[in-house]
């Protein structure tokens, strides 16, 4: 592990989100395994909420697929790992309301909770299985130019 990955692991342990993730994973009956780069993978998640195929709490990646399938999909694993770093940067649980505010903003702007969501964009939309449906807003008449 790199120094940054160790720092993320420590930060998410200290802020309690990794422990919360492990508690949720246990309650949901997932299989816990050690993942790469200080991650914990909780596979076989079957609860209906959240609807996502994978999500994170601290350094715990909770997914509906098997550990082998997740580790074979380096793009998705990297996407979820970036969310783990976002938890650390947001000092833990403040990530959740900030994420949901960003999702709401994205929903209002694009009709999709991911396309304009700062956190999803920083983690990589395509890597997370999202399609960027943002449409550029036309410039106002007269903005940036002279009308004749």
C-alpha positions as a Markdown table, in Angstrom:
| # | Residue | x | y | z |
|---|---|---|---|---|
| 1 | Unk | 0.0 | 0.0 | 0.0 |
| 2 | Unk | 1.1 | 3.5 | -0.7 |
| 3 | Unk | 1.3 | 6.2 | 2.0 |
| 4 | Unk | -1.9 | 7.8 | 0.7 |
| 5 | Unk | -3.7 | 4.5 | 0.9 |
| 6 | Unk | -2.6 | 3.9 | 4.4 |
| 7 | Unk | -3.6 | 7.5 | 5.4 |
| 8 | Unk | -7.1 | 6.9 | 3.8 |
| 9 | Unk | -7.4 | 3.6 | 5.7 |
| 10 | Unk | -6.4 | 5.2 | 9.0 |
| 11 | Unk | -8.7 | 8.3 | 8.4 |
| 12 | Unk | -11.7 | 6.1 | 7.7 |
| 13 | Unk | -11.1 | 3.9 | 10.7 |
| 14 | Unk | -10.7 | 7.0 | 12.9 |
| 15 | Unk | -13.8 | 8.7 | 11.6 |
| 16 | Unk | -15.8 | 5.5 | 12.1 |
| 17 | Unk | -17.1 | 5.0 | 8.6 |
| 18 | Unk | -15.2 | 1.8 | 8.0 |
| 19 | Unk | -16.6 | 0.3 | 11.2 |
| 20 | Unk | -20.1 | 1.4 | 10.1 |
| 21 | Unk | -19.5 | -0.2 | 6.7 |
| 22 | Unk | -18.4 | -3.5 | 8.3 |
| 23 | Unk | -21.5 | -3.4 | 10.7 |
| 24 | Unk | -23.8 | -2.9 | 7.7 |
| 25 | Unk | -22.1 | -5.6 | 5.7 |
| 26 | Unk | -22.5 | -8.0 | 8.6 |
| 27 | Unk | -26.1 | -7.1 | 9.2 |
| 28 | Unk | -26.8 | -7.7 | 5.5 |
| 29 | Unk | -25.2 | -11.1 | 5.6 |
| 30 | Unk | -22.5 | -10.3 | 3.0 |
| 31 | Unk | -19.2 | -12.2 | 2.7 |
| 32 | Unk | -16.3 | -10.0 | 4.0 |
| 33 | Unk | -12.9 | -10.3 | 2.4 |
| 34 | Unk | -9.7 | -8.4 | 2.4 |
| 35 | Unk | -9.4 | -6.4 | -0.9 |
| 36 | Unk | -6.5 | -4.6 | -2.5 |
| 37 | Unk | -5.0 | -1.3 | -1.3 |
| 38 | Unk | -6.5 | -1.4 | 2.2 |
| 39 | Unk | -10.1 | -2.0 | 1.0 |
| 40 | Unk | -12.6 | -4.4 | 2.6 |
| 41 | Unk | -14.9 | -6.1 | 0.1 |
| 42 | Unk | -18.4 | -7.1 | 1.2 |
| 43 | Unk | -19.9 | -9.2 | -1.6 |
| 44 | Unk | -23.3 | -10.7 | -2.1 |
| 45 | Unk | -25.3 | -7.7 | -0.9 |
| 46 | Unk | -29.0 | -8.4 | -1.4 |
| 47 | Unk | -30.9 | -5.6 | 0.4 |
| 48 | Unk | -33.0 | -3.5 | -1.9 |
| 49 | Unk | -31.7 | -0.2 | -0.6 |
| 50 | Unk | -29.6 | 1.4 | -1.9 |
| 51 | Unk | -30.4 | 0.3 | -5.5 |
| 52 | Unk | -26.8 | 0.6 | -6.6 |
| 53 | Unk | -24.8 | -2.4 | -7.7 |
| 54 | Unk | -21.9 | -1.2 | -5.4 |
| 55 | Unk | -21.4 | 1.5 | -2.8 |
| 56 | Unk | -19.0 | 2.3 | -0.1 |
| 57 | Unk | -19.0 | 3.2 | 3.6 |
| 58 | Unk | -15.5 | 4.2 | 4.6 |
| 59 | Unk | -13.0 | 1.7 | 3.2 |
| 60 | Unk | -15.7 | -1.0 | 2.8 |
| 61 | Unk | -16.9 | -1.7 | -0.8 |
| 62 | Unk | -20.4 | -3.3 | -0.5 |
| 63 | Unk | -21.4 | -4.9 | -3.7 |
| 64 | Unk | -24.0 | -7.3 | -5.2 |
| 65 | Unk | -21.4 | -9.2 | -7.2 |
| 66 | Unk | -18.7 | -11.6 | -6.0 |
| 67 | Unk | -15.4 | -10.5 | -4.8 |
| 68 | Unk | -13.7 | -12.1 | -7.8 |
| 69 | Unk | -16.0 | -10.2 | -10.2 |
| 70 | Unk | -15.3 | -6.9 | -8.5 |
| 71 | Unk | -11.6 | -7.3 | -8.3 |
| 72 | Unk | -11.6 | -8.4 | -12.0 |
| 73 | Unk | -13.4 | -5.1 | -12.9 |
| 74 | Unk | -10.5 | -2.7 | -12.2 |
| 75 | Unk | -12.5 | 0.3 | -13.5 |
| 76 | Unk | -15.4 | -0.2 | -11.1 |
| 77 | Unk | -13.1 | -1.1 | -8.2 |
| 78 | Unk | -11.1 | 2.1 | -8.9 |
| 79 | Unk | -14.3 | 4.1 | -9.0 |
| 80 | Unk | -15.4 | 2.8 | -5.6 |
| 81 | Unk | -11.9 | 3.3 | -4.2 |
| 82 | Unk | -12.1 | 7.0 | -5.1 |
| 83 | Unk | -15.4 | 7.2 | -3.1 |
| 84 | Unk | -13.5 | 5.7 | -0.2 |
| 85 | Unk | -11.0 | 8.6 | -0.5 |
| 86 | Unk | -13.9 | 11.0 | -0.7 |
| 87 | Unk | -15.1 | 9.7 | 2.7 |
| 88 | Unk | -11.7 | 10.4 | 4.2 |
| 89 | Unk | -11.5 | 13.9 | 2.6 |
| 90 | Unk | -15.0 | 14.7 | 4.0 |
| 91 | Unk | -14.0 | 13.5 | 7.5 |
| 92 | Unk | -16.4 | 10.6 | 7.3 |
| 93 | Unk | -20.1 | 10.8 | 7.7 |
| 94 | Unk | -20.4 | 14.4 | 6.3 |
| 95 | Unk | -19.8 | 12.7 | 3.0 |
| 96 | Unk | -23.3 | 11.3 | 3.0 |
| 97 | Unk | -25.3 | 14.5 | 3.1 |
| 98 | Unk | -22.9 | 16.2 | 0.8 |
| 99 | Unk | -23.2 | 13.3 | -1.7 |
| 100 | Unk | -27.0 | 13.4 | -1.5 |
| 101 | Unk | -27.0 | 17.2 | -2.0 |
| 102 | Unk | -24.8 | 16.7 | -5.1 |
| 103 | Unk | -27.1 | 13.9 | -6.3 |
| 104 | Unk | -30.2 | 16.1 | -5.8 |
| 105 | Unk | -28.5 | 19.0 | -7.7 |
| 106 | Unk | -27.6 | 16.6 | -10.5 |
| 107 | Unk | -31.2 | 15.3 | -10.6 |
| 108 | Unk | -32.6 | 18.9 | -10.9 |
| 109 | Unk | -30.1 | 19.9 | -13.6 |
| 110 | Unk | -30.0 | 16.8 | -15.7 |
| 111 | Unk | -32.8 | 14.5 | -14.6 |
| 112 | Unk | -30.1 | 12.0 | -13.5 |
| 113 | Unk | -28.5 | 11.8 | -10.0 |
| 114 | Unk | -25.0 | 11.1 | -11.3 |
| 115 | Unk | -24.3 | 13.2 | -14.4 |
| 116 | Unk | -23.7 | 16.5 | -12.7 |
| 117 | Unk | -22.9 | 15.0 | -9.3 |
| 118 | Unk | -19.4 | 16.3 | -8.2 |
| 119 | Unk | -18.5 | 13.1 | -6.4 |
| 120 | Unk | -19.5 | 10.7 | -9.2 |
| 121 | Unk | -17.8 | 12.9 | -11.8 |
| 122 | Unk | -14.6 | 12.9 | -9.7 |
| 123 | Unk | -14.8 | 9.1 | -9.3 |
| 124 | Unk | -15.3 | 8.7 | -13.0 |
| 125 | Unk | -18.8 | 8.4 | -14.5 |
| 126 | Unk | -18.0 | 5.7 | -17.0 |
| 127 | Unk | -16.0 | 3.6 | -14.5 |
| 128 | Unk | -19.0 | 3.6 | -12.2 |
| 129 | Unk | -21.4 | 2.5 | -15.0 |
| 130 | Unk | -22.9 | 5.9 | -15.5 |
| 131 | Unk | -23.7 | 7.7 | -18.7 |
| 132 | Unk | -23.0 | 11.5 | -18.9 |
| 133 | Unk | -26.4 | 12.8 | -20.0 |
| 134 | Unk | -25.6 | 16.5 | -19.4 |
| 135 | Unk | -26.6 | 18.8 | -22.2 |
| 136 | Unk | -24.8 | 22.1 | -22.6 |
| 137 | Unk | -27.0 | 25.0 | -21.9 |
| 138 | Unk | -27.3 | 27.5 | -24.8 |
| 139 | Unk | -25.6 | 30.8 | -24.2 |
| 140 | Unk | -28.0 | 33.7 | -23.6 |
| 141 | Unk | -28.6 | 36.0 | -26.5 |
| 142 | Unk | -25.9 | 38.6 | -26.5 |
| 143 | Unk | -23.7 | 36.8 | -24.0 |
| 144 | Unk | -20.1 | 36.8 | -25.2 |
| 145 | Unk | -20.6 | 38.6 | -28.4 |
| 146 | Unk | -22.1 | 41.6 | -30.2 |
| 147 | Unk | -25.5 | 41.3 | -31.8 |
| 148 | Unk | -26.0 | 43.1 | -35.1 |
